[in-house]
Amino acid sequence: PPPVPPAQELLDALPIAVMVVVPVLDERGEATDFCYVGQNAATLEHSARSVPPGTLPPWTGRVPLFERFPNMADTPVPRLLTEAQRTGRVQGPEPAEWSLSSPDGLVVRISSEVRVTPCGGLLLLTWEHGQRTRMEEAAQQLVRVCWAEWNLGDGTVETSSGLRDVLGLPASQSLPDLLGLGRMVAPVSLVPLYQVISDVLAHKRVAECDLQLVRPSARIVRFVAEPVRPEHGPVWTVRAVLHDVTDDRYSRALAERAVREARTQRQRADMVAEVAERLRDAVLPRFPAELALHGIEAAAVYRPEANAARVGGDWYKTRILPSGQVLIALGDARGHGLDAVTLMAKLRYALAGLAFTGELVEQLTGWLNMVACDDGDESTATAVIGRYHPDRGLLRWTCAGHP
């Protein structure tokens, strides 16, 4: 028979860290404490790599485990040791974290996946670096992403732990195969899903699409798939990354809708402004050439205050009356935009007609006030209305609230 190597050589041959623990039993055979009695080479290498020098006292042999590592008592390790000694079965793996204080005051964090294996009257406490795996799983959960492999030969599915969360599957429901995935999507997503599978299987290339899931819950999942096959063989596995992009797609849809509504509002505002400007140009007059015959020169610059509609209710009017006198008026209707232009036009044309009666300017102002009030309770306006007598060099005018 081949020679049996010593136990220490067997431990040192293991690639993972192993601590040898002896349970301290009471008269009833129950563990009351655990002693750390040995370790393998991987444990020493891990300690030298992760623990600063001087953090742990020199190893002198058997010592209570939680005396050497006090913070380990607050981890699942005591429970795993107790259950392994009581049941004789392997316990774990479970994540465990504890800390060690270095001489310079720094705190060293130890994070591992621990397992306890009964071996005769001993307990083997092993640990592996599980931090990277947990971080990967935590990262996948944070961004709601996972991976899956559908084996076409035997129909099995291998996945990461986040597939159920991404697909919204309850724990009682089995993981879907590719046909089952097709039964979970909305009809609008069937053609894109079939096209992706066809590209992967027939054309042996990476393909992707968005899937709108309707069962068991409504969500949108980004599906990126690639073929897995021997170098010259057929595709035997479809590997995919699935990303829950529901919030992103909904946010994008809301943003696009807001952009469309803003564009529509801008177009509507531009249309209103264009109509108002055309109406203003139509109702605001040019100065008649006959003014020069009466010794009058007139000019106007129109600068509306409203930025949105780019037109206001300001108006002016000059007119040669049948009596040879000249009507000169300047006014402002309340507001901006089409409402102001409408009231402005009404007042201007009304004054032009009323002035032909030959009444005094104060009477014209009173009548114009009635016209403005008839337009509504909130229709207000200001005006300066004057009549110039060229033969006498006289201007009679009234001011109704105009600055």
mmCIF file of C-alpha atoms in Angstrom:
data_model
loop_
_atom_site.group_PDB
_atom_site.id
_atom_site.type_symbol
_atom_site.label_atom_id
_atom_site.label_comp_id
_atom_site.label_asym_id
_atom_site.label_seq_id
_atom_site.Cartn_x
_atom_site.Cartn_y
_atom_site.Cartn_z
ATOM 1 C CA PRO A 1 0.000 0.000 0.000
ATOM 2 C CA PRO A 2 1.158 3.594 -0.584
ATOM 3 C CA PRO A 3 2.609 5.373 2.442
ATOM 4 C CA VAL A 4 0.248 7.567 4.465
ATOM 5 C CA PRO A 5 1.692 11.069 4.864
ATOM 6 C CA PRO A 6 1.639 12.716 8.293
ATOM 7 C CA ALA A 7 -1.436 14.794 9.124
ATOM 8 C CA GLN A 8 0.496 18.071 9.024
ATOM 9 C CA GLU A 9 1.715 17.351 5.511
ATOM 10 C CA LEU A 10 -1.882 16.682 4.443
ATOM 11 C CA LEU A 11 -3.002 20.008 5.943
ATOM 12 C CA ASP A 12 -0.148 21.911 4.317
ATOM 13 C CA ALA A 13 -1.050 20.410 0.950
ATOM 14 C CA LEU A 14 -4.511 22.016 1.085
ATOM 15 C CA PRO A 15 -4.686 25.306 -0.899
ATOM 16 C CA ILE A 16 -7.124 26.915 1.558
ATOM 17 C CA ALA A 17 -6.454 28.179 5.088
ATOM 18 C CA VAL A 18 -7.208 25.594 7.805
ATOM 19 C CA MET A 19 -7.227 26.117 11.565
ATOM 20 C CA VAL A 20 -7.313 22.986 13.772
ATOM 21 C CA VAL A 21 -9.676 23.415 16.718
ATOM 22 C CA VAL A 22 -10.250 21.080 19.672
ATOM 23 C CA PRO A 23 -13.593 21.378 21.481
ATOM 24 C CA VAL A 24 -13.500 21.531 25.277
ATOM 25 C CA LEU A 25 -16.330 19.292 26.523
ATOM 26 C CA ASP A 26 -18.157 19.164 29.837
ATOM 27 C CA GLU A 27 -19.337 16.009 31.613
ATOM 28 C CA ARG A 28 -22.388 15.861 29.330
ATOM 29 C CA GLY A 29 -20.235 15.958 26.196
ATOM 30 C CA GLU A 30 -21.260 19.494 25.231
ATOM 31 C CA ALA A 31 -18.701 22.008 24.038
ATOM 32 C CA THR A 32 -17.962 24.787 26.506
ATOM 33 C CA ASP A 33 -14.968 26.266 24.726
ATOM 34 C CA PHE A 34 -12.720 25.756 21.720
ATOM 35 C CA CYS A 35 -8.935 25.665 21.617
ATOM 36 C CA TYR A 36 -6.802 26.636 18.670
ATOM 37 C CA VAL A 37 -4.123 23.927 18.383
ATOM 38 C CA GLY A 38 -2.684 24.200 14.885
ATOM 39 C CA GLN A 39 -2.844 25.504 11.311
ATOM 40 C CA ASN A 40 -1.543 24.745 7.857
ATOM 41 C CA ALA A 41 0.881 26.597 5.607
ATOM 42 C CA ALA A 42 -1.906 28.481 3.773
ATOM 43 C CA THR A 43 -3.045 29.955 7.108
ATOM 44 C CA LEU A 44 0.437 31.223 7.876
ATOM 45 C CA GLU A 45 0.750 32.698 4.371
ATOM 46 C CA HIS A 46 -2.609 34.417 4.685
ATOM 47 C CA SER A 47 -1.683 35.809 8.108
ATOM 48 C CA ALA A 48 1.650 37.115 6.847
ATOM 49 C CA ARG A 49 -0.070 38.732 3.879
ATOM 50 C CA SER A 50 -3.087 40.256 5.649
ATOM 51 C CA VAL A 51 -2.120 40.873 9.280
ATOM 52 C CA PRO A 52 0.504 43.539 10.138
ATOM 53 C CA PRO A 53 3.510 42.288 12.142
ATOM 54 C CA GLY A 54 3.013 42.487 15.895
ATOM 55 C CA THR A 55 -0.774 42.371 15.702
ATOM 56 C CA LEU A 56 -0.923 38.807 17.042
ATOM 57 C CA PRO A 57 1.271 37.443 19.811
ATOM 58 C CA PRO A 58 3.759 34.744 18.778
ATOM 59 C CA TRP A 59 2.256 31.306 18.317
ATOM 60 C CA THR A 60 3.205 29.042 21.243
ATOM 61 C CA GLY A 61 0.786 26.210 20.743
ATOM 62 C CA ARG A 62 -2.625 25.385 22.189
ATOM 63 C CA VAL A 63 -4.613 28.502 23.156
ATOM 64 C CA PRO A 64 -8.364 29.284 23.547
ATOM 65 C CA LEU A 65 -9.576 30.305 20.098
ATOM 66 C CA PHE A 66 -11.560 33.338 21.214
ATOM 67 C CA GLU A 67 -8.776 34.462 23.504
ATOM 68 C CA ARG A 68 -6.458 34.771 20.533
ATOM 69 C CA PHE A 69 -9.200 36.216 18.277
ATOM 70 C CA PRO A 70 -11.652 37.975 20.652
ATOM 71 C CA ASN A 71 -13.734 39.631 17.917
ATOM 72 C CA MET A 72 -14.312 36.278 16.245
ATOM 73 C CA ALA A 73 -16.727 35.460 19.080
ATOM 74 C CA ASP A 74 -19.245 37.915 17.577
ATOM 75 C CA THR A 75 -19.353 36.073 14.236
ATOM 76 C CA PRO A 76 -21.119 32.864 13.132
ATOM 77 C CA VAL A 77 -17.934 30.892 13.973
ATOM 78 C CA PRO A 78 -18.951 29.864 17.551
ATOM 79 C CA ARG A 79 -22.305 28.598 16.332
ATOM 80 C CA LEU A 80 -20.779 26.686 13.429
ATOM 81 C CA LEU A 81 -18.224 25.049 15.733
ATOM 82 C CA THR A 82 -20.906 24.079 18.253
ATOM 83 C CA GLU A 83 -23.232 22.609 15.611
ATOM 84 C CA ALA A 84 -20.425 20.712 13.895
ATOM 85 C CA GLN A 85 -19.337 19.149 17.224
ATOM 86 C CA ARG A 86 -22.925 18.324 18.189
ATOM 87 C CA THR A 87 -24.149 16.915 14.861
ATOM 88 C CA GLY A 88 -20.931 15.601 13.338
ATOM 89 C CA ARG A 89 -21.863 17.299 10.042
ATOM 90 C CA VAL A 90 -20.162 19.988 7.997
ATOM 91 C CA GLN A 91 -21.427 23.490 8.780
ATOM 92 C CA GLY A 92 -21.353 26.460 6.407
ATOM 93 C CA PRO A 93 -20.083 28.095 4.424
ATOM 94 C CA GLU A 94 -21.271 31.394 5.881
ATOM 95 C CA PRO A 95 -19.832 34.899 5.610
ATOM 96 C CA ALA A 96 -17.943 36.074 8.680
ATOM 97 C CA GLU A 97 -16.177 39.327 9.438
ATOM 98 C CA TRP A 98 -14.035 40.241 12.416
ATOM 99 C CA SER A 99 -11.261 42.686 13.169
ATOM 100 C CA LEU A 100 -7.771 42.786 14.650
ATOM 101 C CA SER A 101 -6.119 45.860 16.158
ATOM 102 C CA SER A 102 -2.573 46.483 14.980
ATOM 103 C CA PRO A 103 0.134 48.075 17.182
ATOM 104 C CA ASP A 104 -0.098 51.382 15.281
ATOM 105 C CA GLY A 105 -3.806 51.704 16.074
ATOM 106 C CA LEU A 106 -5.127 50.571 12.707
ATOM 107 C CA VAL A 107 -7.999 48.084 12.600
ATOM 108 C CA VAL A 108 -7.518 45.168 10.209
ATOM 109 C CA ARG A 109 -10.736 43.829 8.747
ATOM 110 C CA ILE A 110 -10.936 40.069 8.109
ATOM 111 C CA SER A 111 -13.727 39.008 5.755
ATOM 112 C CA SER A 112 -14.121 35.375 4.731
ATOM 113 C CA GLU A 113 -16.441 32.513 3.931
ATOM 114 C CA VAL A 114 -16.030 30.081 6.848
ATOM 115 C CA ARG A 115 -16.800 26.367 7.049
ATOM 116 C CA VAL A 116 -16.392 23.876 9.934
ATOM 117 C CA THR A 117 -15.679 20.218 9.156
ATOM 118 C CA PRO A 118 -15.648 17.522 11.870
ATOM 119 C CA CYS A 119 -12.576 15.258 11.653
ATOM 120 C CA GLY A 120 -12.465 12.604 14.382
ATOM 121 C CA GLY A 121 -12.349 14.512 17.630
ATOM 122 C CA LEU A 122 -11.084 17.662 15.896
ATOM 123 C CA LEU A 123 -12.806 20.489 14.075
ATOM 124 C CA LEU A 124 -11.268 21.980 10.932
ATOM 125 C CA LEU A 125 -12.112 25.671 10.608
ATOM 126 C CA THR A 126 -11.473 26.719 7.019
ATOM 127 C CA TRP A 127 -11.983 30.030 5.337
ATOM 128 C CA GLU A 128 -11.752 31.364 1.840
ATOM 129 C CA HIS A 129 -11.802 34.833 0.414
ATOM 130 C CA GLY A 130 -15.520 35.282 -0.124
ATOM 131 C CA GLN A 131 -15.441 39.061 -0.078
ATOM 132 C CA ARG A 132 -15.009 39.369 -3.834
ATOM 133 C CA THR A 133 -17.960 37.067 -4.500
ATOM 134 C CA ARG A 134 -20.173 38.978 -2.088
ATOM 135 C CA MET A 135 -19.107 42.301 -3.565
ATOM 136 C CA GLU A 136 -19.921 41.045 -7.047
ATOM 137 C CA GLU A 137 -23.334 39.871 -5.887
ATOM 138 C CA ALA A 138 -23.936 43.156 -4.067
ATOM 139 C CA ALA A 139 -22.908 45.126 -7.169
ATOM 140 C CA GLN A 140 -25.253 43.064 -9.345
ATOM 141 C CA GLN A 141 -28.076 43.666 -6.897
ATOM 142 C CA LEU A 142 -27.403 47.413 -6.755
ATOM 143 C CA VAL A 143 -27.612 47.829 -10.526
ATOM 144 C CA ARG A 144 -30.197 45.039 -10.943
ATOM 145 C CA VAL A 145 -28.124 42.966 -13.322
ATOM 146 C CA CYS A 146 -27.506 39.207 -13.498
ATOM 147 C CA TRP A 147 -26.284 36.473 -15.828
ATOM 148 C CA ALA A 148 -27.769 33.188 -16.988
ATOM 149 C CA GLU A 149 -26.699 30.229 -19.139
ATOM 150 C CA TRP A 150 -29.301 28.080 -20.870
ATOM 151 C CA ASN A 151 -27.815 24.670 -21.731
ATOM 152 C CA LEU A 152 -29.473 23.465 -24.905
ATOM 153 C CA GLY A 153 -28.432 19.845 -24.468
ATOM 154 C CA ASP A 154 -30.100 19.028 -21.155
ATOM 155 C CA GLY A 155 -32.382 22.053 -20.735
ATOM 156 C CA THR A 156 -30.801 23.143 -17.448
ATOM 157 C CA VAL A 157 -30.312 26.769 -16.405
ATOM 158 C CA GLU A 158 -27.308 28.106 -14.521
ATOM 159 C CA THR A 159 -27.653 31.628 -13.158
ATOM 160 C CA SER A 160 -26.309 34.158 -10.728
ATOM 161 C CA SER A 161 -28.289 34.829 -7.587
ATOM 162 C CA GLY A 162 -29.964 37.959 -8.977
ATOM 163 C CA LEU A 163 -31.970 36.384 -11.823
ATOM 164 C CA ARG A 164 -35.136 36.078 -9.754
ATOM 165 C CA ASP A 165 -34.967 39.738 -8.727
ATOM 166 C CA VAL A 166 -34.372 40.928 -12.289
ATOM 167 C CA LEU A 167 -37.260 38.849 -13.672
ATOM 168 C CA GLY A 168 -39.474 39.412 -10.631
ATOM 169 C CA LEU A 169 -39.835 35.683 -9.968
ATOM 170 C CA PRO A 170 -41.069 34.465 -6.590
ATOM 171 C CA ALA A 171 -39.029 31.849 -4.763
ATOM 172 C CA SER A 172 -41.684 29.209 -5.434
ATOM 173 C CA GLN A 173 -41.467 29.550 -9.224
ATOM 174 C CA SER A 174 -38.868 27.596 -11.158
ATOM 175 C CA LEU A 175 -36.358 29.374 -13.367
ATOM 176 C CA PRO A 176 -37.542 29.641 -16.985
ATOM 177 C CA ASP A 177 -35.900 28.041 -19.979
ATOM 178 C CA LEU A 178 -35.758 30.042 -23.218
ATOM 179 C CA LEU A 179 -39.319 29.058 -24.163
ATOM 180 C CA GLY A 180 -40.444 29.964 -20.669
ATOM 181 C CA LEU A 181 -38.757 33.337 -21.016
ATOM 182 C CA GLY A 182 -40.709 33.862 -24.241
ATOM 183 C CA ARG A 183 -43.958 33.190 -22.358
ATOM 184 C CA MET A 184 -43.078 35.955 -19.884
ATOM 185 C CA VAL A 185 -42.708 38.770 -22.426
ATOM 186 C CA ALA A 186 -45.306 40.977 -24.061
ATOM 187 C CA PRO A 187 -46.286 40.191 -27.684
ATOM 188 C CA VAL A 188 -44.377 43.256 -28.874
ATOM 189 C CA SER A 189 -41.137 41.715 -27.538
ATOM 190 C CA LEU A 190 -41.527 38.257 -29.100
ATOM 191 C CA VAL A 191 -40.062 39.166 -32.471
ATOM 192 C CA PRO A 192 -36.987 40.927 -30.973
ATOM 193 C CA LEU A 193 -36.398 37.960 -28.622
ATOM 194 C CA TYR A 194 -36.681 35.435 -31.461
ATOM 195 C CA GLN A 195 -34.323 37.537 -33.586
ATOM 196 C CA VAL A 196 -31.715 37.598 -30.801
ATOM 197 C CA ILE A 197 -31.930 33.817 -30.320
ATOM 198 C CA SER A 198 -31.683 33.318 -34.080
ATOM 199 C CA ASP A 199 -28.592 35.532 -34.292
ATOM 200 C CA VAL A 200 -26.958 33.628 -31.428
ATOM 201 C CA LEU A 201 -27.768 30.125 -32.689
ATOM 202 C CA ALA A 202 -27.625 30.537 -36.458
ATOM 203 C CA HIS A 203 -25.138 33.343 -36.936
ATOM 204 C CA LYS A 204 -23.144 32.686 -33.757
ATOM 205 C CA ARG A 205 -22.850 36.328 -32.806
ATOM 206 C CA VAL A 206 -23.713 38.594 -29.870
ATOM 207 C CA ALA A 207 -27.190 40.124 -30.058
ATOM 208 C CA GLU A 208 -29.324 42.239 -27.752
ATOM 209 C CA CYS A 209 -32.783 43.721 -27.336
ATOM 210 C CA ASP A 210 -35.214 45.159 -24.784
ATOM 211 C CA LEU A 211 -37.812 42.741 -23.385
ATOM 212 C CA GLN A 212 -41.090 43.999 -21.978
ATOM 213 C CA LEU A 213 -42.069 41.473 -19.323
ATOM 214 C CA VAL A 214 -45.729 41.074 -18.395
ATOM 215 C CA ARG A 215 -45.465 38.043 -16.114
ATOM 216 C CA PRO A 216 -45.143 37.825 -13.185
ATOM 217 C CA SER A 217 -44.768 41.627 -13.078
ATOM 218 C CA ALA A 218 -44.449 44.386 -15.642
ATOM 219 C CA ARG A 219 -40.886 45.564 -16.230
ATOM 220 C CA ILE A 220 -38.340 46.198 -18.987
ATOM 221 C CA VAL A 221 -35.200 44.031 -19.154
ATOM 222 C CA ARG A 222 -32.180 44.543 -21.410
ATOM 223 C CA PHE A 223 -31.218 41.140 -22.827
ATOM 224 C CA VAL A 224 -27.668 40.665 -24.208
ATOM 225 C CA ALA A 225 -26.852 37.119 -25.372
ATOM 226 C CA GLU A 226 -23.853 35.319 -26.860
ATOM 227 C CA PRO A 227 -23.194 31.754 -28.072
ATOM 228 C CA VAL A 228 -21.098 29.236 -26.134
ATOM 229 C CA ARG A 229 -19.642 26.391 -28.229
ATOM 230 C CA PRO A 230 -16.506 24.386 -28.931
ATOM 231 C CA GLU A 231 -14.075 25.829 -31.439
ATOM 232 C CA HIS A 232 -15.627 23.998 -34.401
ATOM 233 C CA GLY A 233 -18.833 22.668 -32.903
ATOM 234 C CA PRO A 234 -22.434 23.732 -32.627
ATOM 235 C CA VAL A 235 -23.772 26.168 -30.051
ATOM 236 C CA TRP A 236 -24.629 24.219 -26.932
ATOM 237 C CA THR A 237 -25.296 27.090 -24.496
ATOM 238 C CA VAL A 238 -26.862 30.528 -24.727
ATOM 239 C CA ARG A 239 -25.186 32.855 -22.238
ATOM 240 C CA ALA A 240 -26.902 36.149 -21.455
ATOM 241 C CA VAL A 241 -26.664 39.194 -19.236
ATOM 242 C CA LEU A 242 -30.018 40.591 -18.106
ATOM 243 C CA HIS A 243 -30.370 44.135 -16.796
ATOM 244 C CA ASP A 244 -33.547 45.563 -15.288
ATOM 245 C CA VAL A 245 -33.781 48.956 -17.043
ATOM 246 C CA THR A 246 -37.385 49.713 -16.093
ATOM 247 C CA ASP A 247 -36.625 52.911 -14.160
ATOM 248 C CA ASP A 248 -34.184 54.103 -16.822
ATOM 249 C CA ARG A 249 -36.622 53.540 -19.682
ATOM 250 C CA TYR A 250 -39.510 55.163 -17.815
ATOM 251 C CA SER A 251 -37.321 58.145 -16.893
ATOM 252 C CA ARG A 252 -36.183 58.438 -20.489
ATOM 253 C CA ALA A 253 -39.787 58.258 -21.708
ATOM 254 C CA LEU A 254 -40.814 60.993 -19.255
ATOM 255 C CA ALA A 255 -37.889 63.152 -20.374
ATOM 256 C CA GLU A 256 -38.752 62.661 -24.040
ATOM 257 C CA ARG A 257 -42.391 63.476 -23.326
ATOM 258 C CA ALA A 258 -41.332 66.634 -21.483
ATOM 259 C CA VAL A 259 -39.154 67.642 -24.442
ATOM 260 C CA ARG A 260 -42.044 67.062 -26.852
ATOM 261 C CA GLU A 261 -44.422 69.070 -24.665
ATOM 262 C CA ALA A 262 -41.883 71.876 -24.347
ATOM 263 C CA ARG A 263 -41.399 71.870 -28.110
ATOM 264 C CA THR A 264 -45.162 71.960 -28.637
ATOM 265 C CA GLN A 265 -45.519 74.822 -26.167
ATOM 266 C CA ARG A 266 -42.728 76.706 -27.902
ATOM 267 C CA GLN A 267 -44.316 76.167 -31.303
ATOM 268 C CA ARG A 268 -47.660 77.316 -29.923
ATOM 269 C CA ALA A 269 -46.041 80.387 -28.379
ATOM 270 C CA ASP A 270 -44.249 81.161 -31.636
ATOM 271 C CA MET A 271 -47.523 80.777 -33.515
ATOM 272 C CA VAL A 272 -49.336 83.095 -31.109
ATOM 273 C CA ALA A 273 -46.493 85.586 -31.350
ATOM 274 C CA GLU A 274 -46.545 85.471 -35.143
ATOM 275 C CA VAL A 275 -50.305 85.997 -35.246
ATOM 276 C CA ALA A 276 -50.040 88.835 -32.745
ATOM 277 C CA GLU A 277 -47.238 90.498 -34.682
ATOM 278 C CA ARG A 278 -49.133 90.203 -37.950
ATOM 279 C CA LEU A 279 -52.237 91.604 -36.279
ATOM 280 C CA ARG A 280 -50.243 94.412 -34.707
ATOM 281 C CA ASP A 281 -48.657 95.297 -38.047
ATOM 282 C CA ALA A 282 -52.104 95.266 -39.586
ATOM 283 C CA VAL A 283 -53.745 97.561 -37.032
ATOM 284 C CA LEU A 284 -50.885 99.948 -36.265
ATOM 285 C CA PRO A 285 -51.034 102.590 -38.982
ATOM 286 C CA ARG A 286 -48.521 104.425 -41.042
ATOM 287 C CA PHE A 287 -48.524 108.163 -40.598
ATOM 288 C CA PRO A 288 -50.522 109.910 -43.341
ATOM 289 C CA ALA A 289 -48.518 112.133 -45.662
ATOM 290 C CA GLU A 290 -51.047 114.964 -45.193
ATOM 291 C CA LEU A 291 -49.649 115.627 -41.710
ATOM 292 C CA ALA A 292 -46.805 117.586 -43.279
ATOM 293 C CA LEU A 293 -49.337 119.953 -44.861
ATOM 294 C CA HIS A 294 -50.478 120.850 -41.332
ATOM 295 C CA GLY A 295 -46.946 121.429 -40.052
ATOM 296 C CA ILE A 296 -46.750 118.147 -38.166
ATOM 297 C CA GLU A 297 -43.959 115.562 -38.219
ATOM 298 C CA ALA A 298 -44.644 112.172 -36.577
ATOM 299 C CA ALA A 299 -42.521 109.097 -35.845
ATOM 300 C CA ALA A 300 -42.959 105.977 -33.703
ATOM 301 C CA VAL A 301 -40.799 103.144 -32.394
ATOM 302 C CA TYR A 302 -42.645 100.056 -31.152
ATOM 303 C CA ARG A 303 -40.861 98.040 -28.471
ATOM 304 C CA PRO A 304 -43.277 95.620 -26.740
ATOM 305 C CA GLU A 305 -42.316 94.504 -23.228
ATOM 306 C CA ALA A 306 -43.642 90.939 -23.442
ATOM 307 C CA ASN A 307 -40.847 88.505 -24.256
ATOM 308 C CA ALA A 308 -43.162 85.533 -24.765
ATOM 309 C CA ALA A 309 -45.578 86.936 -27.311
ATOM 310 C CA ARG A 310 -43.306 89.803 -28.434
ATOM 311 C CA VAL A 311 -46.296 92.116 -28.755
ATOM 312 C CA GLY A 312 -48.253 94.277 -26.326
ATOM 313 C CA GLY A 313 -51.264 96.540 -26.197
ATOM 314 C CA ASP A 314 -49.598 99.858 -27.058
ATOM 315 C CA TRP A 315 -51.202 101.841 -29.870
ATOM 316 C CA TYR A 316 -51.143 105.245 -31.520
ATOM 317 C CA LYS A 317 -53.299 107.127 -34.032
ATOM 318 C CA THR A 318 -53.039 110.239 -36.151
ATOM 319 C CA ARG A 319 -55.810 111.285 -38.501
ATOM 320 C CA ILE A 320 -56.841 114.361 -40.493
ATOM 321 C CA LEU A 321 -60.455 115.096 -39.488
ATOM 322 C CA PRO A 322 -63.051 116.647 -41.876
ATOM 323 C CA SER A 323 -62.819 119.900 -39.935
ATOM 324 C CA GLY A 324 -59.144 120.200 -40.882
ATOM 325 C CA GLN A 325 -58.088 119.467 -37.330
ATOM 326 C CA VAL A 326 -55.742 116.585 -36.505
ATOM 327 C CA LEU A 327 -56.491 113.734 -34.114
ATOM 328 C CA ILE A 328 -53.380 112.668 -32.167
ATOM 329 C CA ALA A 329 -53.674 109.763 -29.704
ATOM 330 C CA LEU A 330 -51.440 107.369 -27.786
ATOM 331 C CA GLY A 331 -52.693 104.477 -25.623
ATOM 332 C CA ASP A 332 -51.977 101.164 -23.963
ATOM 333 C CA ALA A 333 -54.372 98.256 -23.458
ATOM 334 C CA ARG A 334 -53.911 95.956 -20.455
ATOM 335 C CA GLY A 335 -51.871 92.785 -20.864
ATOM 336 C CA HIS A 336 -49.851 91.245 -23.658
ATOM 337 C CA GLY A 337 -50.437 88.894 -26.541
ATOM 338 C CA LEU A 338 -53.613 88.397 -28.556
ATOM 339 C CA ASP A 339 -55.972 89.671 -25.829
ATOM 340 C CA ALA A 340 -54.089 92.954 -25.574
ATOM 341 C CA VAL A 341 -53.870 93.300 -29.367
ATOM 342 C CA THR A 342 -57.608 92.674 -29.678
ATOM 343 C CA LEU A 343 -58.509 95.346 -27.104
ATOM 344 C CA MET A 344 -55.943 97.717 -28.575
ATOM 345 C CA ALA A 345 -57.475 97.370 -32.048
ATOM 346 C CA LYS A 346 -60.964 97.868 -30.657
ATOM 347 C CA LEU A 347 -59.986 101.098 -28.870
ATOM 348 C CA ARG A 348 -58.044 102.487 -31.800
ATOM 349 C CA TYR A 349 -60.789 101.918 -34.380
ATOM 350 C CA ALA A 350 -63.447 103.144 -31.976
ATOM 351 C CA LEU A 351 -61.566 106.385 -31.383
ATOM 352 C CA ALA A 352 -61.018 106.883 -35.110
ATOM 353 C CA GLY A 353 -64.759 106.665 -35.698
ATOM 354 C CA LEU A 354 -65.831 108.696 -32.650
ATOM 355 C CA ALA A 355 -63.471 111.530 -33.585
ATOM 356 C CA PHE A 356 -65.557 112.204 -36.713
ATOM 357 C CA THR A 357 -68.403 113.449 -34.483
ATOM 358 C CA GLY A 358 -66.449 116.617 -33.812
ATOM 359 C CA GLU A 359 -66.996 116.275 -30.047
ATOM 360 C CA LEU A 360 -64.463 117.595 -27.565
ATOM 361 C CA VAL A 361 -61.565 115.360 -26.597
ATOM 362 C CA GLU A 362 -62.914 114.940 -23.065
ATOM 363 C CA GLN A 363 -66.135 113.528 -24.524
ATOM 364 C CA LEU A 364 -64.137 111.217 -26.786
ATOM 365 C CA THR A 365 -62.206 109.999 -23.761
ATOM 366 C CA GLY A 366 -65.415 109.234 -21.866
ATOM 367 C CA TRP A 367 -66.851 107.283 -24.775
ATOM 368 C CA LEU A 368 -63.596 105.357 -25.169
ATOM 369 C CA ASN A 369 -63.759 104.498 -21.471
ATOM 370 C CA MET A 370 -67.183 102.957 -22.029
ATOM 371 C CA VAL A 371 -65.793 100.872 -24.915
ATOM 372 C CA ALA A 372 -62.969 99.572 -22.716
ATOM 373 C CA CYS A 373 -65.318 98.732 -19.826
ATOM 374 C CA ASP A 374 -67.670 96.834 -22.121
ATOM 375 C CA ASP A 375 -64.803 94.490 -22.997
ATOM 376 C CA GLY A 376 -64.865 92.913 -19.515
ATOM 377 C CA ASP A 377 -64.426 93.585 -15.824
ATOM 378 C CA GLU A 378 -60.649 93.350 -16.042
ATOM 379 C CA SER A 379 -60.237 95.305 -19.274
ATOM 380 C CA THR A 380 -58.342 98.470 -18.453
ATOM 381 C CA ALA A 381 -56.459 100.889 -20.639
ATOM 382 C CA THR A 382 -54.727 104.242 -20.592
ATOM 383 C CA ALA A 383 -54.687 106.899 -23.268
ATOM 384 C CA VAL A 384 -53.655 110.436 -24.210
ATOM 385 C CA ILE A 385 -56.171 111.894 -26.679
ATOM 386 C CA GLY A 386 -55.620 115.261 -28.307
ATOM 387 C CA ARG A 387 -56.974 117.436 -31.123
ATOM 388 C CA TYR A 388 -54.642 119.881 -32.844
ATOM 389 C CA HIS A 389 -55.959 123.089 -34.418
ATOM 390 C CA PRO A 390 -53.387 124.067 -37.116
ATOM 391 C CA ASP A 391 -54.953 127.438 -37.798
ATOM 392 C CA ARG A 392 -54.655 128.469 -34.156
ATOM 393 C CA GLY A 393 -51.520 126.522 -33.207
ATOM 394 C CA LEU A 394 -53.575 124.994 -30.358
ATOM 395 C CA LEU A 395 -53.540 121.483 -28.892
ATOM 396 C CA ARG A 396 -56.412 120.403 -26.583
ATOM 397 C CA TRP A 397 -55.735 117.075 -24.917
ATOM 398 C CA THR A 398 -56.755 114.778 -22.085
ATOM 399 C CA CYS A 399 -54.772 112.152 -20.201
ATOM 400 C CA ALA A 400 -56.577 109.054 -18.905
ATOM 401 C CA GLY A 401 -53.985 107.446 -16.662
ATOM 402 C CA HIS A 402 -51.228 107.384 -19.220
ATOM 403 C CA PRO A 403 -47.705 108.274 -18.041
#
